[in-house]
């Protein structure tokens, strides 16, 4: 059974959390992306809490700005250092005596996880990333590859001051299209049911500004006239090297994050396990949860 609660953190932020399993067991921590929420991990939370699958304590917070978690109004509050601080504080509460067994993350949750794994590697034994670009390869592609610049053009829509208003129009039409464009509907993978749409509406009805502020606070987006964005950035190698054993699971049908982003990953991650899934998109956690579970189960056992 999934528990839900509001977890205050020492620095004044509260995270709305979902969890399974007993406190004191090895912890798996799951970080969601945009425009999602912690509930997307429910099937994995229930799986890994079972004794025959490891009996883990499984925790999935709603990141700041999402669902009932704190949603500061200032864009600067969504910079990476603050997001990492939130997750580090949650780890201290959930796993005070040992590092996480694994930090599992998708999309924007992955951006937080890459940063945490680089800055605070002692907090987790392993890292598992699902369709979330490593900052080194993402910067490279945003700077040099017109294909990635075009694929990421939506980011410059999401930083508009009226982005939240436009996203909410016509019962969130643009957000549904974000899913349907990668086959979420009945003619494709079929996971976007009316019941699932109701779960998303319940999250989005609580506000979209937090999610948009992640994009506003980050310079990692395509350059455009008057905004150099990614073209003005240099990332020192020591800021983007990952020493943890890392699984990267990548749906190759992700139109926003093309496969070029996984080229050269081993330059930054010495202990890399890379798995690609040809018949999956950015929404692989919805499309093929059992495939995700199997890959993660194998990685945890190594």
PDB file of N, CA, C and O in Angstrom, residues 170-201:
ATOM      1  N   UNK A 170      -7.997  25.107 -22.822  1.00  0.00           N
ATOM      2  CA  UNK A 170      -8.723  24.002 -23.475  1.00  0.00           C
ATOM      3  C   UNK A 170      -8.440  22.657 -22.811  1.00  0.00           C
ATOM      4  O   UNK A 170      -8.087  21.682 -23.473  1.00  0.00           O
ATOM      5  N   UNK A 171      -8.586  22.630 -21.470  1.00  0.00           N
ATOM      6  CA  UNK A 171      -8.354  21.391 -20.716  1.00  0.00           C
ATOM      7  C   UNK A 171      -6.960  20.829 -20.993  1.00  0.00           C
ATOM      8  O   UNK A 171      -6.785  19.649 -21.265  1.00  0.00           O
ATOM      9  N   UNK A 172      -5.954  21.720 -20.913  1.00  0.00           N
ATOM     10  CA  UNK A 172      -4.543  21.301 -21.013  1.00  0.00           C
ATOM     11  C   UNK A 172      -4.222  20.664 -22.371  1.00  0.00           C
ATOM     12  O   UNK A 172      -3.409  19.738 -22.464  1.00  0.00           O
ATOM     13  N   UNK A 173      -4.815  21.178 -23.434  1.00  0.00           N
ATOM     14  CA  UNK A 173      -4.649  20.555 -24.750  1.00  0.00           C
ATOM     15  C   UNK A 173      -3.184  20.387 -25.138  1.00  0.00           C
ATOM     16  O   UNK A 173      -2.775  19.337 -25.649  1.00  0.00           O
ATOM     17  N   UNK A 174      -2.371  21.434 -24.899  1.00  0.00           N
ATOM     18  CA  UNK A 174      -0.961  21.338 -25.303  1.00  0.00           C
ATOM     19  C   UNK A 174      -0.228  20.239 -24.537  1.00  0.00           C
ATOM     20  O   UNK A 174       0.661  19.580 -25.076  1.00  0.00           O
ATOM     21  N   UNK A 175      -0.573  20.063 -23.261  1.00  0.00           N
ATOM     22  CA  UNK A 175       0.087  19.021 -22.476  1.00  0.00           C
ATOM     23  C   UNK A 175      -0.344  17.628 -22.935  1.00  0.00           C
ATOM     24  O   UNK A 175       0.491  16.711 -23.016  1.00  0.00           O
ATOM     25  N   UNK A 176      -1.617  17.451 -23.251  1.00  0.00           N
ATOM     26  CA  UNK A 176      -2.030  16.143 -23.797  1.00  0.00           C
ATOM     27  C   UNK A 176      -1.298  15.870 -25.104  1.00  0.00           C
ATOM     28  O   UNK A 176      -0.862  14.741 -25.358  1.00  0.00           O
ATOM     29  N   UNK A 177      -1.154  16.907 -25.939  1.00  0.00           N
ATOM     30  CA  UNK A 177      -0.446  16.732 -27.211  1.00  0.00           C
ATOM     31  C   UNK A 177       1.012  16.347 -26.993  1.00  0.00           C
ATOM     32  O   UNK A 177       1.606  15.629 -27.815  1.00  0.00           O
ATOM     33  N   UNK A 178       1.592  16.830 -25.893  1.00  0.00           N
ATOM     34  CA  UNK A 178       2.962  16.482 -25.527  1.00  0.00           C
ATOM     35  C   UNK A 178       3.096  14.963 -25.387  1.00  0.00           C
ATOM     36  O   UNK A 178       4.086  14.357 -25.800  1.00  0.00           O
ATOM     37  N   UNK A 179       2.071  14.323 -24.814  1.00  0.00           N
ATOM     38  CA  UNK A 179       2.050  12.872 -24.676  1.00  0.00           C
ATOM     39  C   UNK A 179       1.637  12.182 -25.981  1.00  0.00           C
ATOM     40  O   UNK A 179       2.268  11.220 -26.422  1.00  0.00           O
ATOM     41  N   UNK A 180       0.574  12.698 -26.583  1.00  0.00           N
ATOM     42  CA  UNK A 180       0.024  12.042 -27.766  1.00  0.00           C
ATOM     43  C   UNK A 180       0.993  12.064 -28.940  1.00  0.00           C
ATOM     44  O   UNK A 180       0.991  11.157 -29.778  1.00  0.00           O
ATOM     45  N   UNK A 181       1.850  13.087 -28.975  1.00  0.00           N
ATOM     46  CA  UNK A 181       2.845  13.176 -30.042  1.00  0.00           C
ATOM     47  C   UNK A 181       3.844  12.032 -30.032  1.00  0.00           C
ATOM     48  O   UNK A 181       4.524  11.781 -31.023  1.00  0.00           O
ATOM     49  N   UNK A 182       3.937  11.326 -28.910  1.00  0.00           N
ATOM     50  CA  UNK A 182       4.799  10.144 -28.836  1.00  0.00           C
ATOM     51  C   UNK A 182       3.968   8.883 -28.570  1.00  0.00           C
ATOM     52  O   UNK A 182       4.419   7.949 -27.906  1.00  0.00           O
ATOM     53  N   UNK A 183       2.755   8.870 -29.111  1.00  0.00           N
ATOM     54  CA  UNK A 183       1.993   7.627 -29.163  1.00  0.00           C
ATOM     55  C   UNK A 183       1.318   7.186 -27.885  1.00  0.00           C
ATOM     56  O   UNK A 183       1.081   5.994 -27.679  1.00  0.00           O
ATOM     57  N   UNK A 184       0.936   8.128 -27.016  1.00  0.00           N
ATOM     58  CA  UNK A 184       0.311   7.742 -25.751  1.00  0.00           C
ATOM     59  C   UNK A 184      -1.149   7.312 -25.902  1.00  0.00           C
ATOM     60  O   UNK A 184      -1.711   6.695 -24.997  1.00  0.00           O
ATOM     61  N   UNK A 185      -1.762   7.650 -27.034  1.00  0.00           N
ATOM     62  CA  UNK A 185      -3.184   7.414 -27.217  1.00  0.00           C
ATOM     63  C   UNK A 185      -3.536   6.003 -27.651  1.00  0.00           C
ATOM     64  O   UNK A 185      -2.678   5.115 -27.729  1.00  0.00           O
ATOM     65  N   UNK A 186      -4.812   5.803 -27.982  1.00  0.00           N
ATOM     66  CA  UNK A 186      -5.310   4.459 -28.293  1.00  0.00           C
ATOM     67  C   UNK A 186      -4.696   3.887 -29.561  1.00  0.00           C
ATOM     68  O   UNK A 186      -4.614   2.668 -29.710  1.00  0.00           O
ATOM     69  N   UNK A 187      -4.250   4.728 -30.471  1.00  0.00           N
ATOM     70  CA  UNK A 187      -3.612   4.227 -31.680  1.00  0.00           C
ATOM     71  C   UNK A 187      -2.153   3.891 -31.501  1.00  0.00           C
ATOM     72  O   UNK A 187      -1.504   3.399 -32.439  1.00  0.00           O
ATOM     73  N   UNK A 188      -1.631   4.120 -30.310  1.00  0.00           N
ATOM     74  CA  UNK A 188      -0.221   3.852 -30.046  1.00  0.00           C
ATOM     75  C   UNK A 188      -0.054   2.951 -28.834  1.00  0.00           C
ATOM     76  O   UNK A 188      -0.567   1.834 -28.789  1.00  0.00           O
ATOM     77  N   UNK A 189       0.630   3.467 -27.814  1.00  0.00           N
ATOM     78  CA  UNK A 189       0.896   2.662 -26.614  1.00  0.00           C
ATOM     79  C   UNK A 189      -0.333   2.539 -25.713  1.00  0.00           C
ATOM     80  O   UNK A 189      -0.421   1.619 -24.910  1.00  0.00           O
ATOM     81  N   UNK A 190      -1.259   3.497 -25.819  1.00  0.00           N
ATOM     82  CA  UNK A 190      -2.539   3.361 -25.151  1.00  0.00           C
ATOM     83  C   UNK A 190      -2.548   3.599 -23.656  1.00  0.00           C
ATOM     84  O   UNK A 190      -3.539   3.288 -22.985  1.00  0.00           O
ATOM     85  N   UNK A 191      -1.493   4.201 -23.125  1.00  0.00           N
ATOM     86  CA  UNK A 191      -1.458   4.371 -21.660  1.00  0.00           C
ATOM     87  C   UNK A 191      -2.226   5.593 -21.172  1.00  0.00           C
ATOM     88  O   UNK A 191      -2.574   5.682 -19.991  1.00  0.00           O
ATOM     89  N   UNK A 192      -2.511   6.539 -22.083  1.00  0.00           N
ATOM     90  CA  UNK A 192      -3.185   7.767 -21.657  1.00  0.00           C
ATOM     91  C   UNK A 192      -4.700   7.551 -21.637  1.00  0.00           C
ATOM     92  O   UNK A 192      -5.434   8.033 -22.492  1.00  0.00           O
ATOM     93  N   UNK A 193      -5.146   6.810 -20.643  1.00  0.00           N
ATOM     94  CA  UNK A 193      -6.561   6.516 -20.466  1.00  0.00           C
ATOM     95  C   UNK A 193      -7.256   7.692 -19.779  1.00  0.00           C
ATOM     96  O   UNK A 193      -6.601   8.619 -19.283  1.00  0.00           O
ATOM     97  N   UNK A 194      -8.592   7.652 -19.722  1.00  0.00           N
ATOM     98  CA  UNK A 194      -9.315   8.707 -19.014  1.00  0.00           C
ATOM     99  C   UNK A 194      -8.948   8.723 -17.538  1.00  0.00           C
ATOM    100  O   UNK A 194      -8.853   9.787 -16.917  1.00  0.00           O
ATOM    101  N   UNK A 195      -8.730   7.555 -16.960  1.00  0.00           N
ATOM    102  CA  UNK A 195      -8.329   7.495 -15.547  1.00  0.00           C
ATOM    103  C   UNK A 195      -6.966   8.134 -15.341  1.00  0.00           C
ATOM    104  O   UNK A 195      -6.747   8.863 -14.355  1.00  0.00           O
ATOM    105  N   UNK A 196      -6.043   7.890 -16.271  1.00  0.00           N
ATOM    106  CA  UNK A 196      -4.709   8.491 -16.155  1.00  0.00           C
ATOM    107  C   UNK A 196      -4.792  10.006 -16.357  1.00  0.00           C
ATOM    108  O   UNK A 196      -4.117  10.773 -15.657  1.00  0.00           O
ATOM    109  N   UNK A 197      -5.631  10.442 -17.293  1.00  0.00           N
ATOM    110  CA  UNK A 197      -5.793  11.881 -17.502  1.00  0.00           C
ATOM    111  C   UNK A 197      -6.339  12.560 -16.252  1.00  0.00           C
ATOM    112  O   UNK A 197      -5.918  13.669 -15.903  1.00  0.00           O
ATOM    113  N   UNK A 198      -7.217  11.884 -15.546  1.00  0.00           N
ATOM    114  CA  UNK A 198      -7.761  12.454 -14.304  1.00  0.00           C
ATOM    115  C   UNK A 198      -6.660  12.628 -13.258  1.00  0.00           C
ATOM    116  O   UNK A 198      -6.655  13.615 -12.505  1.00  0.00           O
ATOM    117  N   UNK A 199      -5.718  11.689 -13.197  1.00  0.00           N
ATOM    118  CA  UNK A 199      -4.606  11.810 -12.245  1.00  0.00           C
ATOM    119  C   UNK A 199      -3.722  13.001 -12.598  1.00  0.00           C
ATOM    120  O   UNK A 199      -3.280  13.745 -11.723  1.00  0.00           O
ATOM    121  N   UNK A 200      -3.462  13.174 -13.892  1.00  0.00           N
ATOM    122  CA  UNK A 200      -2.657  14.319 -14.313  1.00  0.00           C
ATOM    123  C   UNK A 200      -3.380  15.639 -14.058  1.00  0.00           C
ATOM    124  O   UNK A 200      -2.768  16.594 -13.581  1.00  0.00           O
ATOM    125  N   UNK A 201      -4.658  15.695 -14.371  1.00  0.00           N
ATOM    126  CA  UNK A 201      -5.415  16.927 -14.122  1.00  0.00           C
ATOM    127  C   UNK A 201      -5.344  17.329 -12.655  1.00  0.00           C
ATOM    128  O   UNK A 201      -5.209  18.509 -12.325  1.00  0.00           O
TER     129      UNK A 201
END
